[in-house]
Coordinates of C-alpha atoms in Angstrom, one line a residue:
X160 CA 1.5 96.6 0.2
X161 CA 2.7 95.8 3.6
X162 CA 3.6 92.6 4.6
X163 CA 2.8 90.5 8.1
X164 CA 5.8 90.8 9.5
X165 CA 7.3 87.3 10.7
X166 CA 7.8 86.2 13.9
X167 CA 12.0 87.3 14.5
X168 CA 13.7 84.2 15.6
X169 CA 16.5 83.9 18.8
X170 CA 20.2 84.7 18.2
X171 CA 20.7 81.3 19.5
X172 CA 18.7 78.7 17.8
X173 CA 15.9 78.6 15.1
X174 CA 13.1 78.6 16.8
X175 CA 10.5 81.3 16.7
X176 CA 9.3 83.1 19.7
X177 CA 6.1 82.3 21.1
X178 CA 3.3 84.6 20.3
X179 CA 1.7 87.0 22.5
X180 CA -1.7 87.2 23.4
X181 CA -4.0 89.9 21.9
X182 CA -6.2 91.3 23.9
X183 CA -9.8 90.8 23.2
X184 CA -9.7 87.3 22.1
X185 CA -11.0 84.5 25.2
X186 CA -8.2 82.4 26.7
X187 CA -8.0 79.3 26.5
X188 CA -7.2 78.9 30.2
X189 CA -8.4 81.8 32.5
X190 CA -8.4 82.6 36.5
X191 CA -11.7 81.5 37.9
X192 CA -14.4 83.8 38.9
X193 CA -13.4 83.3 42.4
X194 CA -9.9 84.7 41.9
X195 CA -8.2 81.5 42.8
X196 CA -6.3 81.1 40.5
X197 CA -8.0 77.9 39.6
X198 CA -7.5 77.7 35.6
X199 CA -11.0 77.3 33.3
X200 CA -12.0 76.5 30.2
X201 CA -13.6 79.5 28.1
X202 CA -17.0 77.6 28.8
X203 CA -16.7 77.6 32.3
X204 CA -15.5 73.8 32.5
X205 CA -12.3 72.8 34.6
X206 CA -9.7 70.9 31.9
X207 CA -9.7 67.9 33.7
X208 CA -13.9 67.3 33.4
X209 CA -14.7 65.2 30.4
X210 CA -17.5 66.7 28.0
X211 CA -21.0 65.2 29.3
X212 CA -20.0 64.2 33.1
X213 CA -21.5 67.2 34.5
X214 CA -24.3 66.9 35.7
X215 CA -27.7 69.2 36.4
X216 CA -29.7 69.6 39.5
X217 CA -33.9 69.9 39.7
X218 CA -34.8 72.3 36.7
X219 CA -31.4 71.7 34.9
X220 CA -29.8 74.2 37.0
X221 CA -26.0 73.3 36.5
X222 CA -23.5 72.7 39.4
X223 CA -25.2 70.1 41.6
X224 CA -23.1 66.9 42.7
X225 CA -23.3 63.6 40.7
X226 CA -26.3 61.6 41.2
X227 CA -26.3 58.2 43.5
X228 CA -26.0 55.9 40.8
X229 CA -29.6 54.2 39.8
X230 CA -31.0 51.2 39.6
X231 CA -29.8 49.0 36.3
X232 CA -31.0 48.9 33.4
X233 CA -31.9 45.6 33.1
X234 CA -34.1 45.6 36.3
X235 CA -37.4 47.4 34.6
X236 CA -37.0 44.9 31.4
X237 CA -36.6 41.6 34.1
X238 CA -39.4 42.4 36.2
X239 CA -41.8 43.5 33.4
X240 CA -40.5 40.1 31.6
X241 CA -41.4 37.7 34.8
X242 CA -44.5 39.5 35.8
X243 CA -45.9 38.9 32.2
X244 CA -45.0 35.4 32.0
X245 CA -46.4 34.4 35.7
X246 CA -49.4 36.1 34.1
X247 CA -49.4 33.9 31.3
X248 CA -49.0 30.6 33.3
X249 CA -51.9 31.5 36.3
X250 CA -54.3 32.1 33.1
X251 CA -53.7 28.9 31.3
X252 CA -53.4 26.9 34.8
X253 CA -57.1 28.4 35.7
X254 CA -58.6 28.3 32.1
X255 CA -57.2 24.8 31.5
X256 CA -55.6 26.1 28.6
X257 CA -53.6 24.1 26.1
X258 CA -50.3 24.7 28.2
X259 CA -51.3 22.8 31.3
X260 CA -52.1 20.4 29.3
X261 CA -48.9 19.8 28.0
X262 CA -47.6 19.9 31.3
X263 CA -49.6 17.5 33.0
X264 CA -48.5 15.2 30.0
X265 CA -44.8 15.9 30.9
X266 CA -45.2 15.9 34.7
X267 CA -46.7 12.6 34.2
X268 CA -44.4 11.1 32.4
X269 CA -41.6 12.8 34.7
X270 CA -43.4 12.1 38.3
X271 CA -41.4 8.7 39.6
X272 CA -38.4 8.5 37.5
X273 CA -35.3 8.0 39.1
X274 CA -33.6 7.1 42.5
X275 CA -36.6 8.8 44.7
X276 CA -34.4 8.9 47.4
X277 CA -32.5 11.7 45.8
X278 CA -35.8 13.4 44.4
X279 CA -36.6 13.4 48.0
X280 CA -33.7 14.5 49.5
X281 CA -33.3 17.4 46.6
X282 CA -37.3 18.6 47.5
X283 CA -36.3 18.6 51.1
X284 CA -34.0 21.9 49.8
X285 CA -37.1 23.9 49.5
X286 CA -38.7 22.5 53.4
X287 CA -38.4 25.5 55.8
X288 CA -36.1 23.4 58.7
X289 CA -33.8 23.3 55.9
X290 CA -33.5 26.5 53.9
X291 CA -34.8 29.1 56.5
X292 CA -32.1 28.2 59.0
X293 CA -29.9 29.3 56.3
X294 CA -31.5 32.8 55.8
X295 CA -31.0 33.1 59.8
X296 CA -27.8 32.7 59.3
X297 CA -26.9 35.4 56.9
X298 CA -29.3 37.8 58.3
X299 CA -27.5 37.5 61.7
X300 CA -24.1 38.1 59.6
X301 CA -25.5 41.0 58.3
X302 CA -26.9 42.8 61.3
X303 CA -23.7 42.6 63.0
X304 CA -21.7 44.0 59.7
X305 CA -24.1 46.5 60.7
X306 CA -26.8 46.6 57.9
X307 CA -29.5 46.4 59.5
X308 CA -32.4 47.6 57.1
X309 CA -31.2 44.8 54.3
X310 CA -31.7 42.1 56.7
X311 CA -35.1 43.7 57.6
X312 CA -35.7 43.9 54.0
X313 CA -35.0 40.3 53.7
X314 CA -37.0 39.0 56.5
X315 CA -40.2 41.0 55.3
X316 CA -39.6 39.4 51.8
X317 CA -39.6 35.5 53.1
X318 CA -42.6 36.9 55.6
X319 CA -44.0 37.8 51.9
X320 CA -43.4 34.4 50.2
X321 CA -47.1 32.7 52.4
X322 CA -49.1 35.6 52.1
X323 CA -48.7 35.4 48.6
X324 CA -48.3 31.7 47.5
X325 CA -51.1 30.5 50.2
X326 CA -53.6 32.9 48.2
X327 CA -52.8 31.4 44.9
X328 CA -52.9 28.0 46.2
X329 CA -56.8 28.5 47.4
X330 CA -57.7 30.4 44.0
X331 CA -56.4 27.9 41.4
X332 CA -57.6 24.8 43.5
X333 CA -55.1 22.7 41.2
X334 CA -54.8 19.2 41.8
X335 CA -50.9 17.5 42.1
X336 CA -49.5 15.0 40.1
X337 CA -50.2 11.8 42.2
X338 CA -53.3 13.0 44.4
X339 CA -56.7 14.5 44.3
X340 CA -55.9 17.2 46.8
X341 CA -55.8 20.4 45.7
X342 CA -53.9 23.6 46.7
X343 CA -50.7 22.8 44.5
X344 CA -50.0 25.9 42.2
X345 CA -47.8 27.8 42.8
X346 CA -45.0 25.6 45.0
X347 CA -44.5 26.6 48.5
X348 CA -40.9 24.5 48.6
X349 CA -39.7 26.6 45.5
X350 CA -41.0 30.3 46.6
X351 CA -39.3 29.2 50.0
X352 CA -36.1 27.9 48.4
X353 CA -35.9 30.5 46.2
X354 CA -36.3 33.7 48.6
X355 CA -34.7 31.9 51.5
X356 CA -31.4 30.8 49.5
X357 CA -31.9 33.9 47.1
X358 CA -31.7 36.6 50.1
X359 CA -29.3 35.2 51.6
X360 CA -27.1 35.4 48.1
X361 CA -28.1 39.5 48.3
X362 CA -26.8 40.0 52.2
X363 CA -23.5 38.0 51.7
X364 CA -22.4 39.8 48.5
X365 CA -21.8 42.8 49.5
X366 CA -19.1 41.1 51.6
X367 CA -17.7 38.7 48.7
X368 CA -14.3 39.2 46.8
X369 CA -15.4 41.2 43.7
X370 CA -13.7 38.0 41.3
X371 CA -16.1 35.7 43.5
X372 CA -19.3 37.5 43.7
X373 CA -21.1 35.1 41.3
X374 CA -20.7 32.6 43.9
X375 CA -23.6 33.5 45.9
X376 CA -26.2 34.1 43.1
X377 CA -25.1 31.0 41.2
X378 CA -25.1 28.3 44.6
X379 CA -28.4 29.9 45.6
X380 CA -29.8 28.9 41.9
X381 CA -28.3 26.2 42.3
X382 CA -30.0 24.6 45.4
X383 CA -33.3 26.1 43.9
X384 CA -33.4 24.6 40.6
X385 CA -32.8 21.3 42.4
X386 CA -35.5 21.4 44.7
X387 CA -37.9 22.1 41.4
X388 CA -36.2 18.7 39.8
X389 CA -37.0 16.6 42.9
X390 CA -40.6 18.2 43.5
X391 CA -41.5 17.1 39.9
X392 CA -39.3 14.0 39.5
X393 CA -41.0 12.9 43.4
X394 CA -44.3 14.0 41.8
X395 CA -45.1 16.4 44.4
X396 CA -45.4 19.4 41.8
X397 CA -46.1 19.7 38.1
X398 CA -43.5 21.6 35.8
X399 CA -45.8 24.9 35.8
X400 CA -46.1 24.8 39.6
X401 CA -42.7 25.3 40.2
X402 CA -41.8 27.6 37.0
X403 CA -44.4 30.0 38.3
X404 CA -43.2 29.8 41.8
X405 CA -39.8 31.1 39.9
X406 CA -41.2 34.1 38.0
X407 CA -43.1 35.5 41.5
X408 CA -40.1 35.0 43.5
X409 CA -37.9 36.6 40.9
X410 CA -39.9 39.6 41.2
X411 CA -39.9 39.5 45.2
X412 CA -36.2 39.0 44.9
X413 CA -35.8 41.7 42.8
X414 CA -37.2 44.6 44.6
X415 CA -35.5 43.1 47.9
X416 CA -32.2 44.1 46.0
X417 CA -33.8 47.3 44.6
X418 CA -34.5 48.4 48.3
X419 CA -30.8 46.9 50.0
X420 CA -28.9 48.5 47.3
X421 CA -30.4 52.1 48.4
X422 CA -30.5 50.9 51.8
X423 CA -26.9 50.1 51.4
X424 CA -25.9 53.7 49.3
X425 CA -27.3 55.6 53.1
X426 CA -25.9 53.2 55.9
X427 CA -22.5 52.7 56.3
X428 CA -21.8 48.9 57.1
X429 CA -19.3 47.8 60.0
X430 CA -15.9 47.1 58.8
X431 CA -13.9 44.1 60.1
X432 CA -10.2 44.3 60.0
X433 CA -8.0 46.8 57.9
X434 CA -9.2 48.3 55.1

């Protein structure tokens, strides 16, 4: 019986030799197809692509570059979440359900308390000489950094914010907390606080220091929450009126930042300074 014979070791040390390649059997590391001389992996992968980053074109036809990355995950679950609940409220606010009634209890108790002076100066937040002078501001910032379609995108979301609150306002015919006029629900000073603040949040991040790009999203809730506080603690606005105002803004807001960030992945912006 012959034996395999062992691979003979150097005159000069102990190590053995390396072992030869037999033919037939696939390298590990091989000349591309293109001759060169770029190694492969025996699937046709280069070493330094990790399993699962490649990825395929229309009909899974391999090869194509990576995709622009989409929108977030979270984004579907938000909007679904605040359409359904402004859904909820406009029912029980039209069918005087048992939730209005609870907040015209709490609005009641609510509407007068405190230093009005401040509840009036806090609902003044939400008065267009006061917040839409602000979204002027950013959305001339933004057209000279050059991005030109998120300002349009911006200014066609606050042109939104009457044609769709105004509507809303004739339909439920609901009464405020201190008056017999009707035309209350949603609130005009939150949807215009909210878009005009919350736009201007989305053109001025882009050009925020990553560690301080909360800023802008957290001042602009900021100054909206507290025009809702002093429209309800004024009495110019029940709880619901402003809540809802917040879940259809939300969703204008959202697919404003939807549309820059694509806007924003196809237009290069202007750059100031060194980069």
């Amino acid at each position: 019986m012959r034996e395999t014979p062992r691979p003979q070791e150097t005159a000069g040390g102990s190590r053995a030799a390396h072992p030869q390649p037999r033919s037939g059997r696939a390298l590990a590391h091989t000349t591309g197809a293109s001759g060169s001389g770029t190694p492969h992996r025996s699937d046709g992968r280069p070493p330094h692509t990790p399993r699962g980053a490649r990825h395929t074109g229309q009909g899974g036809r391999p090869g194509t570059s990576p995709p622009v990355p989409g929108r977030p995950a979270f984004l579907f679950p938000a909007f679904a979440a605040l359409a359904a609940l402004f859904s909820l409220l406009t029912w029980q606010v039209v069918a005087d359900g048992p939730l209005r009634r609870l907040d015209e209890r709490v609005g009641g108790h609510l509407a007068g308390r405190g230093p009005q002076d401040v509840a009036q100066a806090l609902a003044d937040l939400g008065s267009m000489p006061v917040a839409l002078p602000v979204l002027a501001l950013a959305l001339g910032y933004a057209v000279w950094r050059g991005a030109r379609l998120d300002a349009l995108i911006a200014a066609v979301t606050m042109a939104l914010v009457p044609a769709l609150v105004v509507p809303l306002k004739i339909w439920t015919d609901r009464a405020g907390p201190l008056t017999s006029d009707t035309g209350y629900y949603p609130s005009g000073h939150t949807a215009t606080a909210m878009v005009a603040y919350g736009g201007a949040a989305l053109l001025l991040a882009p050009y925020t220091a990553p560690r301080r790009a909360w800023v802008m999203p957290a001042a602009a809730g900021v100054l909206t929450a507290a025009t809702g506080i002093g429209l309800v603690l004024h009495g110019y606005h029940w709880p619901l009126d402003v809540l809802a105002s917040g879940c259809l803004c939300g969703l204008l807001l959202l697919l404003s930042s939807t549309g820059m960030r694509r806007s924003s992945s196809r237009t290069p912006r202007r750059r100031t300074g060194p980069s």
